[in-house]
Amino acid sequence: GQQVMQIPQYQHVQEGEDFTTYCNSSTTLSNIQWYKQRPGGHPVFLIQLVKSGEVKKQKRLTFQFGEAKKNSSLHITATQTTDVGTYFCAAYGGSQGNLIFGKGTKLSVKP
Amino acid sequence: SQTIHQWPATLVQPVGSPLSLECTVEGTSNPNLYWYRQAAGRGLQLLFYSVGIGQISSEVPQNLSASRPQDRQFILSSKKLLLSDSGFYLCAWTPLRGRVTEAFFGQGTRLTVV
């Protein structure tokens, strides 16, 4: 079945440094979603990208959808301790058309 | 507005005991429903997916089962828990259709099998 591969699995940064997580698929995606899960919490939707080459920003977060709609990235500028958590990408396309999640990138920020 | 309820929040069960986790959704009709499991520090493993009453797709063969007796109710069960069933269980729903079909998660159940 379709898979979305996400890298890196872990990322440790100093506060103020930038952070990027990448999501890749072997097949073309209709759209891609990004979620954030705070420690001890549940995943919360951040954004959905639909168009080829789309770029969206939410304050210090920049989301990109590749031109071929097979990859996406989430970039955080000048990380803060509040950015700590696991970031997941997700796309529809399982055997039943269900939502498939990447394995996530766990971000830790050292103050 | 739509809400999703999942309970209990935490659960400690002995090996070999049964399990029943319940998830209900309010404020929407015909949701797609999911059960995920998350081991400590790991990703989301899809366990079951349902597109309607009585329609369950199992993604990973295991010691668990799921049922959807009502449109907005999704139940995760086990007859005999194993130590390896410990984890963080998350229920989620997505709209049947819409421009943005994001997933809404319940608060999760942290299950420890001892």
PDB file of C-alpha atoms in Angstrom, chain A:
ATOM      1  CA  GLY A   1       0.000   0.000   0.000  1.00  0.00           C
ATOM      2  CA  GLN A   2       0.943   3.623  -0.223  1.00  0.00           C
ATOM      3  CA  GLN A   3       3.410   4.919   2.313  1.00  0.00           C
ATOM      4  CA  VAL A   4       4.664   8.320   3.315  1.00  0.00           C
ATOM      5  CA  MET A   5       8.253   8.337   4.479  1.00  0.00           C
ATOM      6  CA  GLN A   6       9.282  11.026   6.929  1.00  0.00           C
ATOM      7  CA  ILE A   7      12.798  12.078   7.936  1.00  0.00           C
ATOM      8  CA  PRO A   8      14.559  12.613  10.213  1.00  0.00           C
ATOM      9  CA  GLN A   9      13.098  10.527  13.021  1.00  0.00           C
ATOM     10  CA  TYR A  10      14.617  12.776  15.681  1.00  0.00           C
ATOM     11  CA  GLN A  11      16.041  16.273  15.667  1.00  0.00           C
ATOM     12  CA  HIS A  12      17.725  18.040  18.546  1.00  0.00           C
ATOM     13  CA  VAL A  13      18.326  21.769  18.129  1.00  0.00           C
ATOM     14  CA  GLN A  14      19.467  24.694  20.187  1.00  0.00           C
ATOM     15  CA  GLU A  15      16.802  27.298  20.757  1.00  0.00           C
ATOM     16  CA  GLY A  16      16.974  29.814  17.936  1.00  0.00           C
ATOM     17  CA  GLU A  17      18.174  27.324  15.340  1.00  0.00           C
ATOM     18  CA  ASP A  18      16.044  26.348  12.372  1.00  0.00           C
ATOM     19  CA  PHE A  19      14.391  22.961  11.921  1.00  0.00           C
ATOM     20  CA  THR A  20      13.105  21.092   8.876  1.00  0.00           C
ATOM     21  CA  THR A  21      11.281  17.794   8.492  1.00  0.00           C
ATOM     22  CA  TYR A  22      10.672  16.113   5.154  1.00  0.00           C
ATOM     23  CA  CYS A  23       7.942  13.860   3.874  1.00  0.00           C
ATOM     24  CA  ASN A  24       8.192  11.748   0.714  1.00  0.00           C
ATOM     25  CA  SER A  25       5.857   9.492  -1.222  1.00  0.00           C
ATOM     26  CA  SER A  26       6.481   7.163  -4.140  1.00  0.00           C
ATOM     27  CA  THR A  27       3.122   8.133  -5.625  1.00  0.00           C
ATOM     28  CA  THR A  28       1.483  11.451  -6.429  1.00  0.00           C
ATOM     29  CA  LEU A  29      -0.551  12.789  -3.545  1.00  0.00           C
ATOM     30  CA  SER A  30      -3.868  14.602  -3.870  1.00  0.00           C
ATOM     31  CA  ASN A  31      -2.993  16.628  -0.803  1.00  0.00           C
ATOM     32  CA  ILE A  32      -0.803  16.481   2.260  1.00  0.00           C
ATOM     33  CA  GLN A  33      -1.510  17.408   5.840  1.00  0.00           C
ATOM     34  CA  TRP A  34       0.730  18.277   8.766  1.00  0.00           C
ATOM     35  CA  TYR A  35       0.049  17.649  12.442  1.00  0.00           C
ATOM     36  CA  LYS A  36       1.803  18.472  15.702  1.00  0.00           C
ATOM     37  CA  GLN A  37       1.684  16.298  18.795  1.00  0.00           C
ATOM     38  CA  ARG A  38       2.883  17.865  22.018  1.00  0.00           C
ATOM     39  CA  PRO A  39       4.433  15.529  24.605  1.00  0.00           C
ATOM     40  CA  GLY A  40       1.646  13.592  26.307  1.00  0.00           C
ATOM     41  CA  GLY A  41      -0.968  15.004  23.956  1.00  0.00           C
ATOM     42  CA  HIS A  42      -2.772  14.008  20.803  1.00  0.00           C
ATOM     43  CA  PRO A  43      -1.988  15.083  17.221  1.00  0.00           C
ATOM     44  CA  VAL A  44      -3.467  18.396  16.224  1.00  0.00           C
ATOM     45  CA  PHE A  45      -3.989  19.483  12.641  1.00  0.00           C
ATOM     46  CA  LEU A  46      -1.747  22.299  11.436  1.00  0.00           C
ATOM     47  CA  ILE A  47      -2.379  22.709   7.731  1.00  0.00           C
ATOM     48  CA  GLN A  48      -3.331  21.085   4.448  1.00  0.00           C
ATOM     49  CA  LEU A  49      -1.555  21.641   1.132  1.00  0.00           C
ATOM     50  CA  VAL A  50      -3.296  20.830  -2.113  1.00  0.00           C
ATOM     51  CA  LYS A  51      -1.675  22.590  -5.050  1.00  0.00           C
ATOM     52  CA  SER A  52       1.578  21.685  -6.776  1.00  0.00           C
ATOM     53  CA  GLY A  53       4.384  23.911  -5.505  1.00  0.00           C
ATOM     54  CA  GLU A  54       2.160  25.415  -2.827  1.00  0.00           C
ATOM     55  CA  VAL A  55       3.816  27.298   0.025  1.00  0.00           C
ATOM     56  CA  LYS A  56       1.957  28.313   3.163  1.00  0.00           C
ATOM     57  CA  LYS A  57       3.168  30.108   6.239  1.00  0.00           C
ATOM     58  CA  GLN A  58       1.976  30.154   9.813  1.00  0.00           C
ATOM     59  CA  LYS A  59       4.139  32.612  11.751  1.00  0.00           C
ATOM     60  CA  ARG A  60       7.534  30.869  11.981  1.00  0.00           C
ATOM     61  CA  LEU A  61       6.317  27.709  10.220  1.00  0.00           C
ATOM     62  CA  THR A  62       6.647  27.321   6.447  1.00  0.00           C
ATOM     63  CA  PHE A  63       5.016  24.423   4.647  1.00  0.00           C
ATOM     64  CA  GLN A  64       5.846  23.398   1.082  1.00  0.00           C
ATOM     65  CA  PHE A  65       4.302  20.944  -1.348  1.00  0.00           C
ATOM     66  CA  GLY A  66       6.591  19.728  -4.118  1.00  0.00           C
ATOM     67  CA  GLU A  67       5.985  20.462  -7.769  1.00  0.00           C
ATOM     68  CA  ALA A  68       5.379  16.783  -8.478  1.00  0.00           C
ATOM     69  CA  LYS A  69       3.145  16.490  -5.376  1.00  0.00           C
ATOM     70  CA  LYS A  70       5.294  13.656  -4.075  1.00  0.00           C
ATOM     71  CA  ASN A  71       7.094  15.449  -1.290  1.00  0.00           C
ATOM     72  CA  SER A  72       6.537  18.093   1.324  1.00  0.00           C
ATOM     73  CA  SER A  73       8.477  19.888   4.005  1.00  0.00           C
ATOM     74  CA  LEU A  74       7.853  21.768   7.215  1.00  0.00           C
ATOM     75  CA  HIS A  75      10.407  24.382   8.196  1.00  0.00           C
ATOM     76  CA  ILE A  76      10.488  26.185  11.520  1.00  0.00           C
ATOM     77  CA  THR A  77      12.543  29.358  11.734  1.00  0.00           C
ATOM     78  CA  ALA A  78      14.252  30.225  15.002  1.00  0.00           C
ATOM     79  CA  THR A  79      12.850  27.400  17.095  1.00  0.00           C
ATOM     80  CA  GLN A  80      11.446  28.046  20.534  1.00  0.00           C
ATOM     81  CA  THR A  81      10.891  25.655  23.426  1.00  0.00           C
ATOM     82  CA  THR A  82       7.169  25.763  22.635  1.00  0.00           C
ATOM     83  CA  ASP A  83       7.931  24.034  19.320  1.00  0.00           C
ATOM     84  CA  VAL A  84       8.853  20.815  21.127  1.00  0.00           C
ATOM     85  CA  GLY A  85       6.826  17.828  19.991  1.00  0.00           C
ATOM     86  CA  THR A  86       6.423  15.354  17.182  1.00  0.00           C
ATOM     87  CA  TYR A  87       5.492  16.563  13.732  1.00  0.00           C
ATOM     88  CA  PHE A  88       3.624  14.227  11.411  1.00  0.00           C
ATOM     89  CA  CYS A  89       2.776  14.446   7.757  1.00  0.00           C
ATOM     90  CA  ALA A  90      -0.279  12.580   6.503  1.00  0.00           C
ATOM     91  CA  ALA A  91      -1.937  11.804   3.197  1.00  0.00           C
ATOM     92  CA  TYR A  92      -4.937   9.892   1.940  1.00  0.00           C
ATOM     93  CA  GLY A  93      -4.346   6.754  -0.014  1.00  0.00           C
ATOM     94  CA  GLY A  94      -4.386   3.592   2.044  1.00  0.00           C
ATOM     95  CA  SER A  95      -5.987   0.387   0.851  1.00  0.00           C
ATOM     96  CA  GLN A  96      -9.369   1.845   1.786  1.00  0.00           C
ATOM     97  CA  GLY A  97      -8.549   5.420   0.900  1.00  0.00           C
ATOM     98  CA  ASN A  98      -7.798   6.073   4.526  1.00  0.00           C
ATOM     99  CA  LEU A  99      -5.442   8.645   6.051  1.00  0.00           C
ATOM    100  CA  ILE A 100      -1.841   7.453   6.298  1.00  0.00           C
ATOM    101  CA  PHE A 101       0.642   9.078   8.663  1.00  0.00           C
ATOM    102  CA  GLY A 102       4.380   9.314   8.380  1.00  0.00           C
ATOM    103  CA  LYS A 103       6.354   8.039  11.366  1.00  0.00           C
ATOM    104  CA  GLY A 104       6.901  11.571  12.587  1.00  0.00           C
ATOM    105  CA  THR A 105       9.877  13.718  13.489  1.00  0.00           C
ATOM    106  CA  LYS A 106      10.409  14.269  17.177  1.00  0.00           C
ATOM    107  CA  LEU A 107      11.804  17.726  17.839  1.00  0.00           C
ATOM    108  CA  SER A 108      13.556  18.644  21.038  1.00  0.00           C
ATOM    109  CA  VAL A 109      14.738  22.190  21.704  1.00  0.00           C
ATOM    110  CA  LYS A 110      17.487  22.968  24.157  1.00  0.00           C
ATOM    111  CA  PRO A 111      17.052  26.369  25.818  1.00  0.00           C
TER     112      PRO A 111
END
